[in-house]
Amino acid sequence: MTDTATRATPAVTSSGDRRHRRLDGGGPRAGTVLAFLTPFFLPFVLFYLVPVGYALWQSFRVVRRTGGQYGTLYTTFGGFDQYEKVFQNPEFWSSIGRIGLFGIVQVPVMLFVALIMALLLDTPLLRLKPVFRITAFMPYAVPGVIAAIMWSYLYSPQLSPVVDLLNGFGLEPDFLGPGAVLWSAANVSTWLWTGYNMLIMFSALQSIPQELYEAAKLDGANNWTIAWQIKVPIIAPSIVLTTVFSIIGTLQLYAEPAVLRQISSNISSTFTPNMLAYAVASGNNYQQAAAISVVIAVITFVLSFGFMRLTSKKAGL
């Protein structure tokens, strides 16, 4: 008995030592954690933080000239001179007002259509759901430039079969006219992004327990009541998320009006804030373009974060 206990003691001790080592140093080491995080942080730093920091640094620079009219150009620190020029630029405020009107109309319309489509996908009355889901999501797979080119063909008075059809009814639409071209670009964005937002909402709907619907039906609720009084409030966080994404995307609008500009004289090179920044940078005024980009980023942050705070307060979060 003594020999057996003696022989068992090292095993117990060894097990205790292993347990002690696991508690003290058996966790993931800093080097291992760093190795796993490097594939994310390296591109994040190189392709996000560095360009943002460089743009911010450039926005505080100004170009000076030494030696009179034919002197040498050099850049130096100019404080907030570039930002002062941005806020004094009427084209900047025109583009902000235009994109603000775009967002106020296009974003609610797009999200409402996406919500209706998600609710239809979630109802048991709809047949061929996989076909409908793929068809609705398919426009998102089309690059924005390609989509704008496709729609420009449909908007062109010389080429569009849609325009010819409407002309036959005496409507004579001008999709590229001064009063309609903004909404033509909004239609392209809506066509592109509705399916994407629908998929986010539909995924949220799929996570709702079916027992909740059964209990509501036992209480006498119909499909309409379940949809608007149960489903929509539960997926409200997903609706907020898609709204924030849409606000950010609206202030980044560039591809659609830039392509439509090739066939319409009613879209200027400063039609949106991003187009203004590109036009200024094309004139080799990189510091001014950087300041415009920083201002756009700040406006985007304020609007998206402000919307999230507002909705969180209303929801009592």
Short mmCIF file of C-alpha atoms in Angstrom, two decimals, residues 71-306:
data_model
loop_
_atom_site.label_atom_id
_atom_site.label_comp_id
_atom_site.label_asym_id
_atom_site.label_seq_id
_atom_site.Cartn_x
_atom_site.Cartn_y
_atom_site.Cartn_z
CA GLY A 71 9.45 82.19 -57.92
CA THR A 72 9.59 78.71 -56.47
CA LEU A 73 6.52 77.06 -55.05
CA TYR A 74 6.70 75.39 -51.66
CA THR A 75 4.24 74.02 -49.11
CA THR A 76 4.11 75.06 -45.49
CA PHE A 77 1.83 74.89 -42.49
CA GLY A 78 -1.18 77.13 -43.01
CA GLY A 79 -3.39 76.39 -40.02
CA PHE A 80 -7.08 76.42 -40.87
CA ASP A 81 -6.68 78.37 -44.12
CA GLN A 82 -7.83 75.46 -46.28
CA TYR A 83 -10.89 74.87 -44.12
CA GLU A 84 -11.75 78.55 -44.29
CA LYS A 85 -11.70 78.33 -48.08
CA VAL A 86 -13.93 75.24 -47.97
CA PHE A 87 -16.59 76.97 -45.91
CA GLN A 88 -16.42 80.07 -48.09
CA ASN A 89 -16.85 78.04 -51.29
CA PRO A 90 -20.46 78.34 -52.58
CA GLU A 91 -20.01 75.20 -54.72
CA PHE A 92 -19.32 73.21 -51.57
CA TRP A 93 -22.54 74.35 -49.93
CA SER A 94 -24.49 73.73 -53.14
CA SER A 95 -23.20 70.17 -53.28
CA ILE A 96 -24.01 69.63 -49.59
CA GLY A 97 -27.56 70.93 -50.08
CA ARG A 98 -28.01 68.75 -53.16
CA ILE A 99 -26.79 65.62 -51.43
CA GLY A 100 -28.86 66.45 -48.35
CA LEU A 101 -32.02 66.62 -50.47
CA PHE A 102 -30.96 63.37 -52.12
CA GLY A 103 -30.61 61.61 -48.76
CA ILE A 104 -33.83 62.96 -47.25
CA VAL A 105 -35.85 61.51 -50.13
CA GLN A 106 -33.88 58.51 -51.37
CA VAL A 107 -32.90 56.87 -48.09
CA PRO A 108 -36.42 56.56 -46.58
CA VAL A 109 -37.86 55.37 -49.90
CA MET A 110 -35.14 52.75 -50.36
CA LEU A 111 -35.36 51.45 -46.79
CA PHE A 112 -39.16 51.31 -46.89
CA VAL A 113 -39.07 49.24 -50.08
CA ALA A 114 -36.38 47.01 -48.55
CA LEU A 115 -38.51 46.52 -45.43
CA ILE A 116 -41.60 45.60 -47.48
CA MET A 117 -39.57 43.10 -49.49
CA ALA A 118 -38.07 41.57 -46.32
CA LEU A 119 -41.52 41.21 -44.75
CA LEU A 120 -42.83 39.57 -47.91
CA LEU A 121 -39.92 37.13 -47.89
CA ASP A 122 -40.67 36.26 -44.29
CA THR A 123 -44.37 35.55 -44.82
CA PRO A 124 -45.46 31.94 -45.40
CA LEU A 125 -47.81 33.10 -48.18
CA LEU A 126 -44.99 33.87 -50.64
CA ARG A 127 -43.91 31.09 -52.97
CA LEU A 128 -40.57 30.65 -54.75
CA LYS A 129 -38.76 32.51 -51.98
CA PRO A 130 -35.22 31.53 -53.10
CA VAL A 131 -35.87 32.88 -56.60
CA PHE A 132 -37.34 36.10 -55.27
CA ARG A 133 -34.46 36.54 -52.80
CA ILE A 134 -31.76 36.03 -55.43
CA THR A 135 -33.53 38.28 -57.93
CA ALA A 136 -33.89 41.08 -55.38
CA PHE A 137 -30.27 40.80 -54.27
CA MET A 138 -28.81 40.49 -57.78
CA PRO A 139 -28.47 44.25 -58.49
CA TYR A 140 -26.05 44.54 -55.55
CA ALA A 141 -23.65 42.25 -57.42
CA VAL A 142 -23.46 44.78 -60.27
CA PRO A 143 -20.68 47.36 -59.81
CA GLY A 144 -21.95 50.91 -59.37
CA VAL A 145 -20.28 52.20 -62.53
CA ILE A 146 -21.77 49.40 -64.64
CA ALA A 147 -25.20 50.01 -63.14
CA ALA A 148 -24.96 53.72 -63.92
CA ILE A 149 -23.99 52.93 -67.52
CA MET A 150 -26.96 50.56 -67.86
CA TRP A 151 -29.38 53.16 -66.53
CA SER A 152 -27.85 55.94 -68.63
CA TYR A 153 -28.84 53.89 -71.68
CA LEU A 154 -32.42 53.78 -70.34
CA TYR A 155 -32.37 57.52 -69.61
CA SER A 156 -30.95 58.65 -72.96
CA PRO A 157 -33.62 60.25 -75.19
CA GLN A 158 -31.87 58.94 -78.31
CA LEU A 159 -31.42 55.32 -77.19
CA SER A 160 -33.92 54.47 -74.47
CA PRO A 161 -36.86 52.19 -75.32
CA VAL A 162 -38.50 53.42 -72.10
CA VAL A 163 -38.42 57.02 -73.30
CA ASP A 164 -39.82 55.96 -76.68
CA LEU A 165 -42.64 54.05 -74.98
CA LEU A 166 -43.55 56.98 -72.73
CA ASN A 167 -43.35 59.38 -75.67
CA GLY A 168 -45.92 57.20 -77.41
CA PHE A 169 -48.32 57.97 -74.57
CA GLY A 170 -47.59 61.69 -74.88
CA LEU A 171 -45.66 61.94 -71.57
CA GLU A 172 -42.30 63.09 -73.05
CA PRO A 173 -40.12 62.50 -69.97
CA ASP A 174 -36.71 64.13 -69.59
CA PHE A 175 -34.83 61.96 -67.11
CA LEU A 176 -31.65 64.00 -67.60
CA GLY A 177 -33.26 67.42 -67.26
CA PRO A 178 -32.24 69.90 -64.54
CA GLY A 179 -35.19 68.99 -62.34
CA ALA A 180 -34.99 65.23 -62.77
CA VAL A 181 -31.33 64.26 -63.06
CA LEU A 182 -30.81 64.14 -59.28
CA TRP A 183 -33.69 61.71 -58.94
CA SER A 184 -32.42 59.69 -61.88
CA ALA A 185 -29.20 59.18 -59.92
CA ALA A 186 -31.29 58.37 -56.82
CA ASN A 187 -33.14 55.70 -58.80
CA VAL A 188 -29.84 54.03 -59.72
CA SER A 189 -28.74 54.01 -56.06
CA THR A 190 -32.10 52.64 -54.96
CA TRP A 191 -31.93 49.86 -57.54
CA LEU A 192 -28.41 48.97 -56.42
CA TRP A 193 -28.80 48.95 -52.64
CA THR A 194 -32.39 47.93 -51.89
CA GLY A 195 -31.60 44.21 -52.12
CA TYR A 196 -28.58 44.58 -49.83
CA ASN A 197 -30.62 46.33 -47.13
CA MET A 198 -33.45 43.83 -47.62
CA LEU A 199 -31.07 40.95 -46.89
CA ILE A 200 -29.93 42.53 -43.61
CA MET A 201 -33.55 43.00 -42.48
CA PHE A 202 -34.55 39.54 -43.65
CA SER A 203 -31.68 37.99 -41.68
CA ALA A 204 -32.94 39.75 -38.57
CA LEU A 205 -36.45 38.47 -39.21
CA GLN A 206 -35.16 34.90 -39.44
CA SER A 207 -33.81 35.12 -35.89
CA ILE A 208 -37.26 35.81 -34.37
CA PRO A 209 -38.65 32.69 -32.60
CA GLN A 210 -41.65 31.18 -34.34
CA GLU A 211 -43.31 30.64 -30.97
CA LEU A 212 -43.83 34.38 -30.73
CA TYR A 213 -45.94 34.36 -33.90
CA GLU A 214 -47.94 31.38 -32.68
CA ALA A 215 -48.70 33.14 -29.40
CA ALA A 216 -49.79 36.27 -31.28
CA LYS A 217 -52.12 34.24 -33.49
CA LEU A 218 -53.67 32.65 -30.41
CA ASP A 219 -54.41 36.18 -29.20
CA GLY A 220 -56.21 36.91 -32.45
CA ALA A 221 -53.47 38.80 -34.35
CA ASN A 222 -53.52 38.58 -38.15
CA ASN A 223 -50.52 38.68 -40.50
CA TRP A 224 -50.71 42.48 -40.86
CA THR A 225 -50.67 43.00 -37.09
CA ILE A 226 -47.80 40.53 -36.63
CA ALA A 227 -45.77 42.26 -39.33
CA TRP A 228 -46.11 45.87 -38.11
CA GLN A 229 -46.53 45.41 -34.36
CA ILE A 230 -44.20 42.48 -33.71
CA LYS A 231 -41.70 42.01 -36.52
CA VAL A 232 -40.84 45.65 -37.27
CA PRO A 233 -40.22 46.67 -33.62
CA ILE A 234 -38.03 43.60 -33.04
CA ILE A 235 -35.83 44.25 -36.09
CA ALA A 236 -35.56 47.99 -35.33
CA PRO A 237 -31.79 47.68 -34.65
CA SER A 238 -31.31 46.29 -38.17
CA ILE A 239 -33.31 49.17 -39.62
CA VAL A 240 -31.12 51.62 -37.69
CA LEU A 241 -28.01 49.85 -38.98
CA THR A 242 -29.12 50.04 -42.61
CA THR A 243 -30.04 53.70 -42.12
CA VAL A 244 -26.54 54.48 -40.84
CA PHE A 245 -25.01 52.63 -43.79
CA SER A 246 -27.27 54.60 -46.14
CA ILE A 247 -26.30 57.95 -44.58
CA ILE A 248 -22.63 57.11 -45.05
CA GLY A 249 -23.23 55.94 -48.62
CA THR A 250 -25.21 59.05 -49.49
CA LEU A 251 -22.37 61.38 -48.53
CA GLN A 252 -19.99 59.20 -50.56
CA LEU A 253 -22.12 59.41 -53.71
CA TYR A 254 -19.88 59.66 -56.75
CA ALA A 255 -20.15 56.90 -59.39
CA GLU A 256 -23.77 57.42 -60.45
CA PRO A 257 -23.68 61.19 -61.13
CA ALA A 258 -20.14 60.95 -62.55
CA VAL A 259 -21.31 58.46 -65.18
CA LEU A 260 -24.55 60.32 -65.93
CA ARG A 261 -22.50 63.48 -66.38
CA GLN A 262 -21.17 62.02 -69.63
CA ILE A 263 -24.64 62.25 -71.20
CA SER A 264 -26.13 65.19 -69.30
CA SER A 265 -25.00 68.80 -69.17
CA ASN A 266 -27.05 69.31 -66.01
CA ILE A 267 -24.49 67.53 -63.84
CA SER A 268 -21.46 69.68 -63.09
CA SER A 269 -18.05 68.53 -61.88
CA THR A 270 -19.05 69.76 -58.41
CA PHE A 271 -22.46 68.07 -58.31
CA THR A 272 -21.71 66.14 -55.09
CA PRO A 273 -19.11 66.79 -52.34
CA ASN A 274 -17.01 63.84 -53.50
CA MET A 275 -17.09 65.08 -57.08
CA LEU A 276 -16.02 68.53 -55.85
CA ALA A 277 -13.07 67.01 -53.96
CA TYR A 278 -12.05 65.06 -57.07
CA ALA A 279 -12.35 68.13 -59.30
CA VAL A 280 -10.20 70.20 -56.92
CA ALA A 281 -7.60 67.43 -56.70
CA SER A 282 -7.56 67.19 -60.51
CA GLY A 283 -6.46 70.84 -60.52
CA ASN A 284 -3.42 69.84 -58.42
CA ASN A 285 -4.81 71.56 -55.33
CA TYR A 286 -4.35 68.50 -53.14
CA GLN A 287 -4.39 70.43 -49.90
CA GLN A 288 -7.80 71.94 -50.63
CA ALA A 289 -9.13 68.54 -51.73
CA ALA A 290 -7.85 67.00 -48.49
CA ALA A 291 -9.66 69.68 -46.46
CA ILE A 292 -12.91 69.00 -48.36
CA SER A 293 -12.51 65.27 -47.72
CA VAL A 294 -11.94 65.84 -44.00
CA VAL A 295 -15.04 68.04 -43.76
CA ILE A 296 -17.11 65.36 -45.56
CA ALA A 297 -15.79 62.73 -43.13
CA VAL A 298 -16.69 64.88 -40.12
CA ILE A 299 -20.20 65.55 -41.46
CA THR A 300 -20.64 61.82 -42.10
CA PHE A 301 -19.54 60.97 -38.58
CA VAL A 302 -21.78 63.60 -36.97
CA LEU A 303 -24.88 62.56 -38.93
CA SER A 304 -24.43 58.81 -38.50
CA PHE A 305 -23.43 58.97 -34.84
CA GLY A 306 -26.15 61.55 -34.12
#
